[in-house]
Amino acid sequence: MIARLLCWMIALTAASWAPGALAEDGYDLWLRYARTDEARSADLAAHATIIVAPGASPTLNVAIAELQRGLAGMTGVAPALSGTMRQGALWLATPASAPALPGETAGLGGEGYAIRSIEVDGKAVTLIAANSDLGLLHGACHWLRLAQSGASLDRLDIRSAPKIRLRLLNHWDNLNGTVERGYAGQSIWDWWRLPDWKAPRYTDYARANAAIGINGTVLNNVNAKADSLTAPYIAKAAALADLFRPYGIKVYLSVRWTAPMELDGLRTADPRDPAVAGWWRAKADEIYRAIPDFGGFLVKANSEGQPGPQDYKRTHADGANMLAAALKPHGGIVMWRAFVYAHDNPDDRAKQAYADFRPLDGQFADNVIVQVKNGAIDFQPREPFHPLFGAMPKTPLMMEFQITKEYLGQSTHLTYLGPLFKEALDSDTFAKGAGSTVAKVIDGSLDGHRLTGIAGVANIGADRDWSGSIFNQADWYAFGRLAWDTSLSAEAIAREWAAMTFSPDPKVVEPIVGMMMGSREAAVDYMTPLGLAHMMDTGHHYGPGPWVSDLARPEWNPVYYHRADADGIGFDRTDSGSGAIGQYAPAIATRLANPHTTPERHLLWFHHLPWDYRLASGETLWDGLVRRYDRGPAYVAGMQTLWASLKPHIDARRFAQTEAFLTIQHREALWWRDASIAYFQSLAHRPLPAGSPAPAHDLNWYKTQRFPYAPGHS
Ligand code: GCV
């Protein structure tokens, strides 16, 4: 019996280690290191010696391990380590390990790197040089990216250093394992079994993030529980911090404003109360004893029912500065969110953050940074840039993007976010004349700030493929790459990602990049064309609900945003409406005051217009709106055709997932189109333009669809 069991075990072990036995399931992200063809293998094998000076740090060790893993995966041969120079080798060097390094690392800071093809003692080598081992890790990852994406490895001359200091993921992960707006399963943090059980996945998370330059992670939801500040949870966060440290990734925590009252029975959370300030000082001291390099706090206060300093008639600056004082002795920072709007404020929701925060410019402590969403409402498929960018020159502002697609199709729609991120970063605020882009506001160059940051609300969960779909991984990837270098193009990033994720073969890369690049615009077309926003159904934000008008707060209702009736549609934010355009620099406000000089992509965001208003194309607003609703699903059908043509080139499992998800997306794009047209037609009373088919159902059918178990709504 035992002998038979042993035979089975041996057979099973052999099977699970057989090459190719594991199907591609997306787990490896951009660190697949797939075996290359013979010619490329030979090319890569020429680099199969890694030259390093002895005395490796944990960070240098992980850099070496990544190079070894990568080269072994791509060539089948594990590279050797050597202390002496060899022809073709990869040489990792810092000024400390190679004092003779001739000015190679000047200007690279603590995280940047240079990669150069050079000759040393008559031998051709690839030098990866940096001021620190962390820089070497980033350089090694860049070289591996080139190696994986089929780029030439000769005559390299690369220098790269991030302009933005804090490049963070924000996890909206709850302590009970759910993820707010998460569409990739439960939280990856196994809070219950931490700190004892450190899942190997945490290390892979750090590897994947380090490879794209992310250097911090906020572990818990901004709708925070006070419990995350108790001793057991600090120990859990400390265990993660220990794992992430070698990868240059710091941990941060979201904090609940009333934690002193909830955890220790203080009578108030007033930031001017000495006992409250003392509580936070002691809490910060306790955290830093467990996590010496703890990053700091992220705070959602006086927003969507969360408590905050305004409950005590104090300002956001009073609150932020009190926390900042507690963190300051330890070098920590406060990221104070500007995502605020109040149910008792009848003013246009899009104006409220600006109204609250702009008067506070210059009042924040020097270790506070205000975190602003890319647009003034809430991560819509398209929003104009947030008017706070460029309007608070004395305050460091950081960008908050949403990588998880709460409003863009959640886990199944292929809507590549690179173009959305880029559109926001490249927007010109005109704060100091033309060229004052949002990117320059957040990298500090416009106003001379040294504390700079960018955050992305993570789309990561416990699903095997991390992000709920293979293509959603591209959004995480694009966020990291743009956080490192805002000047990269969304298309170049898509190309890199596609090459590493599927194959560097142009027959694969080009159609995939083609699909990705128009996909966000297609979602805008079938969900919120021409500047519409927040048309999503209640709570879960999944699917259309433009008719919804019965929610407690006016600004939770889609009708608040589109204001459609028999005469027209759109939100008047001109001076005769809410006046929100006055929050932009005069050069922009003047253009936005007139619908004819407002970019059509934002038309109904800023203007309420008659259905017969003429668009630039000459068609009426009604016809143009319907045409866009038609265009969205048609684009998705095109993606289905392109994807089908790729079948011979993509592994079966990943092909099947994308094929199925595109089917869902097409069905749902039609649903969005039909439901929206059925509703708006019931108000506009106009015929559909020639060739545009009638919705599949009557309006009531769309109104009665219910999705009580749609994910992510916690
Ligand atoms: C974490 C939107 C989301 C909420 C989220 C909030 C925020 O309103 O729907 O789930 O809460 O933004 O950013 O704080």
XYZ file of C-alpha atoms and ligand atoms in Angstrom:
728
model
C 0.000 0.000 0.000
C 2.738 2.431 1.044
C 4.762 1.443 -2.022
C 1.770 2.166 -4.264
C 1.273 5.537 -2.610
C 4.935 6.340 -3.149
C 4.673 5.449 -6.841
C 1.716 7.776 -7.198
C 3.543 10.547 -5.420
C 6.579 10.175 -7.657
C 4.371 10.141 -10.761
C 2.466 13.217 -9.616
C 5.618 15.126 -8.724
C 7.148 14.341 -12.101
C 3.978 15.452 -13.859
C 3.787 18.746 -12.039
C 7.404 19.597 -12.849
C 7.255 18.547 -16.495
C 8.067 21.501 -18.734
C 4.917 23.146 -20.006
C 2.728 21.292 -17.531
C 1.456 24.552 -16.063
C -0.900 26.421 -18.332
C -0.536 30.184 -18.648
C -2.960 31.611 -16.120
C -1.782 35.198 -15.868
C -0.129 34.794 -12.485
C 3.304 35.783 -13.795
C 2.163 39.212 -14.999
C 5.035 41.006 -16.775
C 7.560 38.662 -15.175
C 6.817 35.640 -17.374
C 10.312 35.274 -18.840
C 8.981 32.915 -21.499
C 11.482 30.798 -23.370
C 12.657 32.622 -26.505
C 13.547 31.210 -29.928
C 17.050 29.899 -30.525
C 18.523 33.030 -32.037
C 17.265 35.244 -29.254
C 18.300 32.698 -26.641
C 21.842 32.783 -27.963
C 21.774 36.566 -27.856
C 20.560 36.542 -24.274
C 22.912 33.758 -23.240
C 25.765 36.085 -24.108
C 24.739 37.997 -20.989
C 24.676 34.952 -18.789
C 27.280 36.225 -16.354
C 26.356 38.785 -13.766
C 29.229 40.800 -12.413
C 28.691 42.092 -8.912
C 30.924 43.210 -6.110
C 30.647 41.112 -2.932
C 28.751 42.365 0.108
C 25.321 42.173 -1.366
C 22.374 43.825 0.398
C 18.892 42.276 0.455
C 17.965 44.650 -2.365
C 20.954 43.692 -4.499
C 20.133 40.063 -3.808
C 16.631 40.454 -5.182
C 17.996 42.290 -8.238
C 20.394 39.435 -8.920
C 17.706 36.829 -8.283
C 15.388 38.554 -10.759
C 18.084 38.632 -13.439
C 18.875 34.989 -12.803
C 15.246 33.990 -12.924
C 14.678 36.021 -16.069
C 17.683 34.767 -17.976
C 17.098 31.177 -16.896
C 13.479 31.409 -18.028
C 14.252 32.975 -21.384
C 17.325 30.869 -22.262
C 16.989 27.711 -20.204
C 20.409 28.368 -18.686
C 20.936 29.862 -15.236
C 23.475 32.707 -15.356
C 26.620 32.589 -13.248
C 27.760 35.196 -10.763
C 31.273 36.470 -11.026
C 33.501 39.050 -9.417
C 35.651 39.500 -12.506
C 34.862 41.038 -15.835
C 33.815 38.719 -18.678
C 32.941 39.342 -22.297
C 29.204 40.050 -22.688
C 28.482 40.160 -18.965
C 25.950 42.274 -17.120
C 27.827 44.474 -14.674
C 25.876 45.855 -11.724
C 27.714 48.744 -10.128
C 27.223 51.639 -7.749
C 29.803 54.296 -6.909
C 30.318 52.415 -3.636
C 31.121 49.113 -5.364
C 32.994 50.649 -8.301
C 34.520 53.979 -7.252
C 36.054 54.442 -10.666
C 32.634 54.624 -12.301
C 33.122 57.802 -14.364
C 30.235 60.120 -13.396
C 27.829 57.501 -14.681
C 25.280 57.986 -11.931
C 25.174 61.759 -11.597
C 21.588 63.022 -11.574
C 20.025 59.601 -11.133
C 18.968 60.161 -7.538
C 18.309 57.281 -5.208
C 16.093 55.224 -7.509
C 17.254 55.910 -11.058
C 19.727 53.975 -13.179
C 21.821 54.016 -16.312
C 22.168 51.078 -18.688
C 25.041 51.351 -21.132
C 26.889 49.102 -23.530
C 30.557 49.786 -22.750
C 33.992 48.221 -23.025
C 35.995 47.335 -19.941
C 39.520 45.934 -20.371
C 38.708 45.149 -23.994
C 35.549 43.258 -23.075
C 32.085 44.348 -24.207
C 29.773 44.465 -21.195
C 26.405 45.934 -20.324
C 26.766 48.247 -17.371
C 23.791 48.776 -15.090
C 24.802 51.654 -12.846
C 22.962 53.409 -10.044
C 23.578 55.322 -6.859
C 21.917 52.632 -4.786
C 21.059 48.960 -4.859
C 17.453 49.980 -5.361
C 18.478 51.803 -8.519
C 20.235 48.613 -9.629
C 17.031 46.645 -9.055
C 15.093 49.101 -11.230
C 17.829 48.984 -13.863
C 17.844 45.193 -13.848
C 14.076 45.208 -14.335
C 14.396 47.626 -17.241
C 16.995 45.379 -18.886
C 14.714 42.369 -18.390
C 11.864 44.328 -19.952
C 14.014 44.949 -23.025
C 15.039 41.317 -23.080
C 11.454 40.079 -22.858
C 10.005 42.452 -25.387
C 12.456 41.523 -28.117
C 14.306 44.867 -28.109
C 17.915 45.128 -29.222
C 20.376 44.692 -26.363
C 23.329 46.204 -28.199
C 24.501 49.788 -28.034
C 22.308 50.586 -25.069
C 22.507 54.073 -23.661
C 19.633 54.574 -21.257
C 19.232 56.886 -18.294
C 16.063 56.886 -16.287
C 15.009 58.415 -12.979
C 11.522 59.123 -11.683
C 10.395 62.713 -11.296
C 7.573 61.827 -8.918
C 8.720 60.780 -5.463
C 5.750 58.791 -4.127
C 4.366 56.242 -6.577
C 1.753 54.395 -4.652
C -0.962 51.836 -4.926
C -4.031 52.461 -2.783
C -5.792 49.272 -1.779
C -9.426 49.692 -0.868
C -9.145 46.408 1.007
C -11.224 45.787 4.089
C -10.044 43.914 7.149
C -12.752 41.286 6.568
C -11.173 40.339 3.242
C -13.578 42.136 0.897
C -12.384 44.841 -1.470
C -14.423 47.968 -2.075
C -14.749 48.325 -5.848
C -12.639 45.187 -6.221
C -13.399 42.897 -9.145
C -10.594 40.374 -8.772
C -11.824 38.357 -5.832
C -11.053 38.820 -2.164
C -8.229 40.919 -0.773
C -4.725 39.587 -1.322
C -3.964 40.478 2.293
C -4.777 37.484 4.435
C -5.199 39.700 7.470
C -6.426 36.864 9.614
C -3.346 34.688 9.209
C -0.831 37.527 9.128
C 1.726 38.093 10.583
C 2.614 34.397 10.989
C 1.647 33.273 7.511
C 3.440 35.300 4.906
C 1.972 34.057 1.649
C 4.557 33.736 -1.150
C 2.231 35.858 -3.207
C 3.260 38.927 -1.199
C 6.786 38.594 -2.516
C 5.523 38.243 -6.075
C 3.413 41.358 -5.506
C 6.570 43.217 -4.490
C 8.499 41.885 -7.495
C 5.780 42.950 -9.918
C 5.535 46.407 -8.400
C 9.265 46.988 -8.156
C 9.552 46.030 -11.825
C 7.385 49.021 -12.767
C 8.771 51.403 -10.153
C 5.957 51.491 -7.601
C 7.491 52.373 -4.250
C 4.639 52.398 -1.765
C 1.369 50.772 -0.915
C -1.516 51.869 1.248
C -2.744 48.576 2.618
C -6.310 49.318 3.692
C -9.452 51.015 2.469
C -9.804 54.779 2.773
C -13.187 54.017 4.296
C -11.040 52.843 7.179
C -11.728 50.884 10.315
C -10.006 52.087 13.465
C -8.914 48.473 14.106
C -6.126 48.770 11.561
C -4.343 50.921 14.168
C -4.498 48.328 16.951
C -1.347 46.458 17.991
C -2.271 43.175 16.245
C -2.938 44.937 12.952
C 0.201 47.034 13.210
C 2.112 43.751 13.574
C 0.412 42.436 10.440
C 1.322 45.570 8.498
C 4.883 45.267 9.841
C 5.166 41.728 8.451
C 4.238 43.018 5.003
C 6.629 45.951 5.370
C 9.457 43.503 6.131
C 8.711 41.557 2.962
C 8.447 44.653 0.779
C 11.483 46.512 2.139
C 14.111 44.871 -0.101
C 12.019 45.910 -3.102
C 12.012 49.574 -2.085
C 8.290 49.520 -1.264
C 7.052 51.254 1.882
C 3.744 50.589 3.567
C 1.213 53.250 4.511
C -2.133 53.027 6.299
C -5.489 54.694 5.787
C -6.703 56.026 9.117
C -10.111 56.682 10.543
C -10.458 60.148 11.958
C -12.302 59.038 15.083
C -9.826 56.244 15.960
C -8.847 57.917 19.287
C -12.489 57.811 20.392
C -13.212 54.328 19.074
C -10.062 52.644 20.308
C -9.318 54.480 23.534
C -12.505 56.214 24.553
C -11.369 59.820 24.043
C -14.314 62.178 24.278
C -13.521 63.992 21.062
C -11.509 63.793 17.852
C -11.107 67.585 17.644
C -7.666 68.193 16.097
C -7.064 71.172 18.383
C -7.587 69.081 21.505
C -4.185 68.304 23.111
C -5.334 64.835 24.180
C -6.238 64.001 20.586
C -2.897 65.240 19.252
C -1.151 63.300 22.024
C -3.016 60.126 21.088
C -1.890 60.390 17.479
C 1.704 61.119 18.536
C 1.758 58.008 20.692
C 0.162 55.983 17.895
C 2.753 57.172 15.404
C 5.538 56.282 17.869
C 4.042 52.804 18.275
C 3.821 52.271 14.514
C 7.397 53.406 13.929
C 8.669 51.042 16.601
C 7.214 48.203 14.516
C 7.868 49.681 11.061
C 10.862 52.029 11.161
C 10.394 53.125 7.541
C 6.596 53.438 7.700
C 5.432 55.835 4.964
C 2.551 57.643 6.630
C -1.212 58.086 6.636
C -3.837 58.426 3.924
C -7.020 60.157 5.076
C -10.566 60.355 3.749
C -12.251 62.864 6.015
C -15.612 64.604 5.832
C -16.463 62.743 2.686
C -19.350 60.381 2.001
C -20.203 60.084 5.682
C -16.649 59.614 6.981
C -15.837 61.651 10.102
C -13.310 64.457 9.961
C -12.130 67.744 11.433
C -15.075 69.687 10.004
C -17.269 67.836 12.514
C -15.488 70.053 15.092
C -15.641 73.208 12.975
C -11.984 72.786 12.051
C -10.585 72.809 8.529
C -8.994 70.062 6.495
C -5.664 71.823 7.096
C -6.181 71.717 10.876
C -6.794 67.976 10.646
C -3.961 67.184 8.268
C -1.435 69.283 10.187
C -2.234 67.616 13.496
C -1.520 64.182 11.980
C 1.515 65.563 10.184
C 2.979 66.758 13.476
C 2.689 63.238 14.884
C 4.494 61.725 11.890
C 7.074 64.439 11.362
C 9.694 63.271 13.905
C 9.763 59.937 12.090
C 9.894 61.323 8.558
C 6.333 60.248 7.726
C 3.834 62.093 5.554
C 0.082 62.683 5.402
C -1.833 62.218 2.178
C -5.064 64.120 2.714
C -7.757 63.399 0.136
C -9.621 66.219 -1.570
C -12.483 63.924 -2.589
C -15.140 65.735 -0.578
C -18.737 66.642 -1.155
C -21.483 67.076 1.391
C -25.145 66.171 1.333
C -26.115 69.492 2.881
C -24.248 71.506 0.235
C -26.628 72.316 -2.629
C -23.811 73.603 -4.847
C -22.667 71.660 -7.926
C -20.797 68.597 -6.647
C -18.031 69.275 -9.171
C -17.266 72.568 -7.386
C -17.128 71.456 -3.790
C -13.562 70.153 -3.437
C -12.170 73.330 -4.961
C -14.373 75.464 -2.725
C -13.167 73.618 0.390
C -9.487 73.315 -0.451
C -8.388 76.297 -2.509
C -8.767 78.758 0.392
C -6.429 76.488 2.390
C -3.554 76.856 -0.067
C -0.386 77.540 1.879
C -1.842 76.388 5.192
C -0.689 72.773 5.107
C 2.409 71.542 6.961
C 5.388 70.644 4.803
C 4.844 66.893 5.218
C 1.262 67.031 3.942
C 0.322 66.364 0.345
C -3.248 66.765 -0.890
C -4.446 63.821 -2.968
C -6.795 64.860 -5.781
C -8.755 62.583 -8.116
C -8.092 63.144 -11.802
C -11.534 64.683 -12.261
C -13.920 66.613 -10.053
C -16.667 63.982 -9.856
C -15.486 60.423 -9.507
C -13.325 58.379 -11.878
C -15.794 58.605 -14.748
C -14.964 57.140 -18.172
C -14.076 60.702 -19.103
C -13.826 63.839 -17.005
C -12.058 67.129 -17.596
C -9.060 67.499 -15.290
C -9.791 68.492 -11.686
C -9.744 72.298 -11.337
C -7.628 72.029 -8.180
C -4.626 71.105 -10.348
C -2.873 74.395 -10.940
C -5.018 76.235 -8.380
C -3.013 75.499 -5.196
C 0.551 76.523 -6.048
C 1.688 76.612 -2.418
C 0.524 73.074 -1.692
C 1.928 69.817 -3.045
C -0.869 67.978 -4.868
C -0.749 64.319 -5.763
C -2.806 62.569 -8.407
C -5.291 59.844 -7.565
C -6.216 57.567 -10.471
C -8.514 54.583 -10.249
C -6.951 51.474 -11.754
C -9.841 49.275 -10.706
C -12.629 49.916 -13.207
C -15.577 50.825 -11.027
C -17.097 52.873 -13.836
C -15.430 51.323 -16.882
C -16.758 47.815 -17.160
C -15.330 46.359 -13.937
C -13.508 43.078 -14.535
C -14.800 41.989 -17.919
C -14.604 44.984 -20.257
C -11.391 45.500 -22.153
C -10.935 49.225 -21.616
C -7.234 50.011 -21.488
C -6.718 52.954 -19.137
C -3.353 54.164 -20.468
C -5.057 56.790 -22.691
C -7.238 57.976 -19.788
C -4.217 58.439 -17.509
C -2.310 60.200 -20.270
C -5.194 62.510 -21.139
C -5.329 63.693 -17.522
C -1.550 64.073 -17.139
C -1.193 65.963 -20.411
C -4.080 68.354 -19.692
C -2.899 71.940 -19.653
C -4.004 73.864 -16.564
C -2.648 77.161 -17.966
C -1.839 78.018 -14.324
C 1.421 79.632 -15.396
C 0.681 80.029 -19.075
C 0.556 77.398 -21.816
C 2.399 74.191 -20.972
C 1.444 74.100 -17.272
C 0.343 70.505 -17.532
C -1.137 68.430 -14.754
C 1.995 66.250 -15.008
C 4.105 69.302 -14.128
C 1.845 70.130 -11.203
C 2.224 66.686 -9.691
C 5.918 66.199 -10.436
C 6.512 69.461 -8.558
C 8.280 71.218 -11.420
C 5.566 73.841 -11.960
C 5.620 75.222 -8.437
C 8.920 73.939 -7.063
C 7.624 71.245 -4.700
C 9.859 68.429 -3.525
C 7.127 66.345 -1.950
C 5.425 64.831 -5.004
C 3.182 61.858 -5.561
C 0.774 59.811 -7.626
C -1.566 57.075 -6.444
C -3.608 54.435 -8.219
C -6.536 52.625 -6.606
C -5.419 49.048 -7.101
C -7.242 46.480 -9.220
C -5.524 43.635 -7.398
C -7.240 40.755 -5.649
C -6.754 37.126 -4.777
C -7.760 35.917 -8.259
C -5.018 33.837 -9.792
C -4.514 36.490 -12.487
C -4.403 39.265 -9.850
C -6.591 41.780 -11.699
C -9.724 39.876 -12.695
C -8.668 39.595 -16.327
C -5.461 39.396 -18.300
C -6.109 42.732 -19.968
C -6.792 44.494 -16.659
C -3.171 43.771 -15.778
C -2.255 46.323 -18.440
C -3.898 49.064 -16.363
C -1.783 48.266 -13.309
C 1.257 48.122 -15.568
C 0.432 51.416 -17.314
C -0.139 53.161 -14.007
C 3.286 52.109 -12.729
C 5.101 53.019 -15.927
C 3.471 56.465 -16.125
C 4.071 57.099 -12.437
C 7.754 56.521 -13.136
C 7.764 58.566 -16.319
C 4.741 60.661 -17.244
C 6.221 61.377 -20.666
C 5.803 57.797 -21.898
C 3.032 57.281 -24.416
C 0.070 55.039 -23.667
C 0.756 53.239 -26.914
C 4.415 52.535 -26.163
C 3.359 51.135 -22.802
C 0.685 48.966 -24.407
C 3.281 47.662 -26.844
C 5.706 46.729 -24.051
C 2.963 45.092 -22.060
C 1.575 43.105 -24.972
C 5.043 41.873 -25.941
C 5.797 40.691 -22.423
C 2.338 39.321 -21.735
C 1.766 37.443 -24.980
C 4.693 37.493 -27.391
C 7.067 40.041 -28.922
C 6.012 38.850 -32.370
C 4.595 41.896 -34.221
C 1.827 39.651 -35.579
C 0.616 39.458 -31.976
C 1.645 42.830 -30.614
C 0.207 45.061 -33.332
C -3.407 43.786 -33.298
C -3.437 43.731 -29.504
C -2.146 47.288 -29.262
C -4.714 48.260 -31.882
C -7.498 46.762 -29.766
C -6.278 48.391 -26.586
C -5.726 51.900 -27.857
C -9.317 52.605 -28.904
C -10.944 50.606 -26.146
C -11.389 53.353 -23.550
C -12.901 55.669 -26.150
C -15.307 52.874 -27.078
C -16.421 52.613 -23.439
C -16.951 56.373 -23.337
C -19.064 56.024 -26.488
C -21.333 53.304 -25.148
C -21.544 54.636 -21.565
C -21.116 58.403 -21.356
C -20.572 60.065 -24.749
C -20.085 63.797 -25.362
C -19.234 64.639 -21.747
C -22.054 62.837 -19.951
C -21.098 61.385 -16.583
C -22.322 59.143 -13.803
C -24.992 57.343 -15.806
C -24.322 54.123 -13.884
C -26.951 52.263 -11.939
C -27.227 52.623 -8.186
C -24.637 51.390 -5.713
C -22.766 48.781 -7.687
C -22.246 51.182 -10.625
C -22.557 48.219 -12.969
C -24.655 48.856 -16.053
C -26.779 51.788 -17.152
C -29.247 53.712 -14.982
C -29.632 57.189 -16.553
C -33.246 57.313 -15.335
C -32.381 56.905 -11.632
C -33.819 59.819 -9.650
C -34.934 58.404 -6.308
C -31.739 58.338 -4.239
C -31.512 60.280 -1.003
C -28.817 62.690 -2.099
C -29.388 64.622 -5.345
C -25.817 64.117 -6.556
C -26.105 60.351 -6.300
C -28.745 60.345 -9.057
C -27.770 60.153 -12.738
C -30.549 62.659 -13.570
C -28.567 65.221 -11.543
C -25.720 64.900 -14.058
C -27.478 64.788 -17.437
C -30.474 67.081 -16.704
C -32.210 65.848 -19.844
C -35.757 66.856 -20.676
C -37.855 67.478 -23.762
C -35.747 70.486 -24.711
C -32.204 69.325 -24.249
C -29.471 67.681 -22.228
C -26.322 68.495 -20.236
C -25.107 70.246 -17.083
C -24.774 74.004 -17.434
C -21.541 74.891 -15.659
C -21.178 78.288 -17.317
C -21.784 81.507 -15.408
C -25.488 81.205 -16.099
C -25.412 77.721 -14.588
C -23.319 76.449 -11.671
C -20.317 78.604 -12.580
C -17.891 75.691 -12.272
C -15.925 76.801 -15.308
C -14.822 79.794 -13.234
C -12.655 77.385 -11.238
C -10.348 76.952 -14.237
C -7.656 79.400 -15.351
C -9.085 82.269 -17.462
C -7.529 80.915 -20.666
C -9.542 77.717 -20.236
C -12.669 79.269 -18.757
C -13.041 81.605 -21.725
C -12.984 78.676 -24.128
C -15.378 76.632 -22.002
C -17.865 79.482 -21.737
C -18.904 78.900 -25.336
C -20.174 75.477 -26.446
C -18.636 75.999 -29.889
C -15.141 76.337 -28.397
C -15.624 73.597 -25.804
C -14.022 70.309 -26.839
C -16.897 68.043 -27.898
C -15.606 65.290 -25.663
C -16.605 67.549 -22.721
C -19.602 69.281 -24.289
C -22.399 68.079 -21.994
C -20.179 68.268 -18.927
C -20.156 72.043 -19.299
C -23.288 72.887 -21.261
C -26.986 72.230 -21.322
C -27.900 72.273 -25.006
C -31.007 71.808 -27.129
C -31.375 68.446 -28.835
C -31.093 70.217 -32.199
C -27.822 71.977 -31.354
C -25.411 71.446 -34.257
C -22.197 69.546 -33.602
C -19.008 70.302 -35.529
C -19.934 67.517 -37.956
C -23.145 69.349 -38.815
C -25.393 66.688 -37.317
C -27.765 67.480 -34.488
C -26.806 66.792 -30.896
C -29.426 64.040 -30.762
C -28.131 62.324 -33.902
C -24.508 62.729 -32.776
C -25.304 61.243 -29.403
C -26.969 58.209 -30.954
C -24.106 57.786 -33.444
C -21.682 57.599 -30.547
C -23.824 55.058 -28.743
C -23.716 53.029 -31.983
C -19.964 53.400 -32.346
C -19.121 51.880 -28.941
C -20.513 48.357 -29.472
C -19.230 48.391 -33.059
C -15.689 48.915 -31.749
C -16.118 46.000 -29.377
C -17.298 43.813 -32.262
C -14.090 44.819 -34.053
C -12.036 43.737 -31.038
C -13.808 40.377 -31.097
C -12.838 39.887 -34.742
C -9.227 40.867 -34.128
C -8.972 38.634 -31.100
C -10.429 35.684 -33.013
C -7.699 36.156 -35.633
C -5.081 35.775 -32.905
C -6.213 32.317 -31.857
C -3.261 30.478 -33.454
C -0.819 32.693 -31.549
C -2.256 32.764 -28.018
C -2.269 29.958 -25.467
C -5.655 28.320 -25.086
C -6.496 29.405 -21.574
C -5.778 33.086 -21.923
C -7.333 33.121 -25.386
C -10.547 31.626 -24.017
C -10.805 34.085 -21.123
C -10.456 37.123 -23.352
C -12.799 35.667 -25.953
C -15.468 35.104 -23.292
C -14.976 38.516 -21.715
C -15.227 40.243 -25.100
C -18.526 38.429 -25.635
C -19.745 39.795 -22.305
C -18.457 43.245 -23.173
C -20.200 43.258 -26.530
C -23.478 42.190 -24.974
C -23.143 44.825 -22.267
C -22.050 47.558 -24.685
C -25.270 46.921 -26.621
C -27.200 46.960 -23.361
C -25.664 50.313 -22.434
C -26.420 51.686 -25.877
C -29.977 50.405 -26.000
C -30.914 51.397 -22.448
C -29.461 54.905 -22.854
C -31.109 55.484 -26.213
C -34.456 54.122 -24.982
C -34.352 56.503 -22.044
C -33.151 59.636 -23.805
C -35.516 59.035 -26.710
C -38.402 58.967 -24.238
C -37.465 62.569 -23.399
C -36.187 63.886 -26.716
C -39.059 62.440 -28.792
C -36.927 62.250 -31.885
C -36.493 59.442 -34.412
C -33.240 57.520 -34.514
C -30.913 58.565 -37.331
C -31.022 56.433 -40.472
C -29.439 53.024 -39.998
C -29.486 53.107 -36.208
C -31.482 50.128 -34.922
C -34.214 50.475 -32.295
C -33.315 49.238 -28.796
C -33.962 45.544 -28.259
C -36.446 46.146 -25.399
C -38.735 48.870 -24.200
C -37.504 51.319 -21.574
C -39.291 49.607 -18.746
C -37.371 46.401 -19.349
C -34.067 48.214 -18.837
C -35.386 49.973 -15.773
C -36.369 46.739 -14.082
C -33.041 44.929 -14.361
C -31.590 44.193 -10.901
C -28.107 43.115 -9.882
C -28.126 42.636 -6.120
C -24.972 40.531 -6.156
C -22.771 42.570 -8.477
C -19.272 42.544 -6.979
C -17.268 45.303 -5.413
C -20.028 47.104 -3.594
C -19.144 46.805 0.051
C -13.766 54.273 -1.088
C -16.519 56.533 -4.941
C -16.685 55.055 -4.738
C -16.544 54.680 -3.271
C -15.187 55.207 -2.773
C -15.159 56.711 -2.979
C -13.836 57.321 -2.559
O -17.608 57.220 -4.414
O -17.933 54.650 -5.246
O -16.611 53.282 -3.178
O -14.989 54.891 -1.424
O -15.338 56.984 -4.349
O -13.020 57.540 -3.421
O -13.646 57.585 -1.385
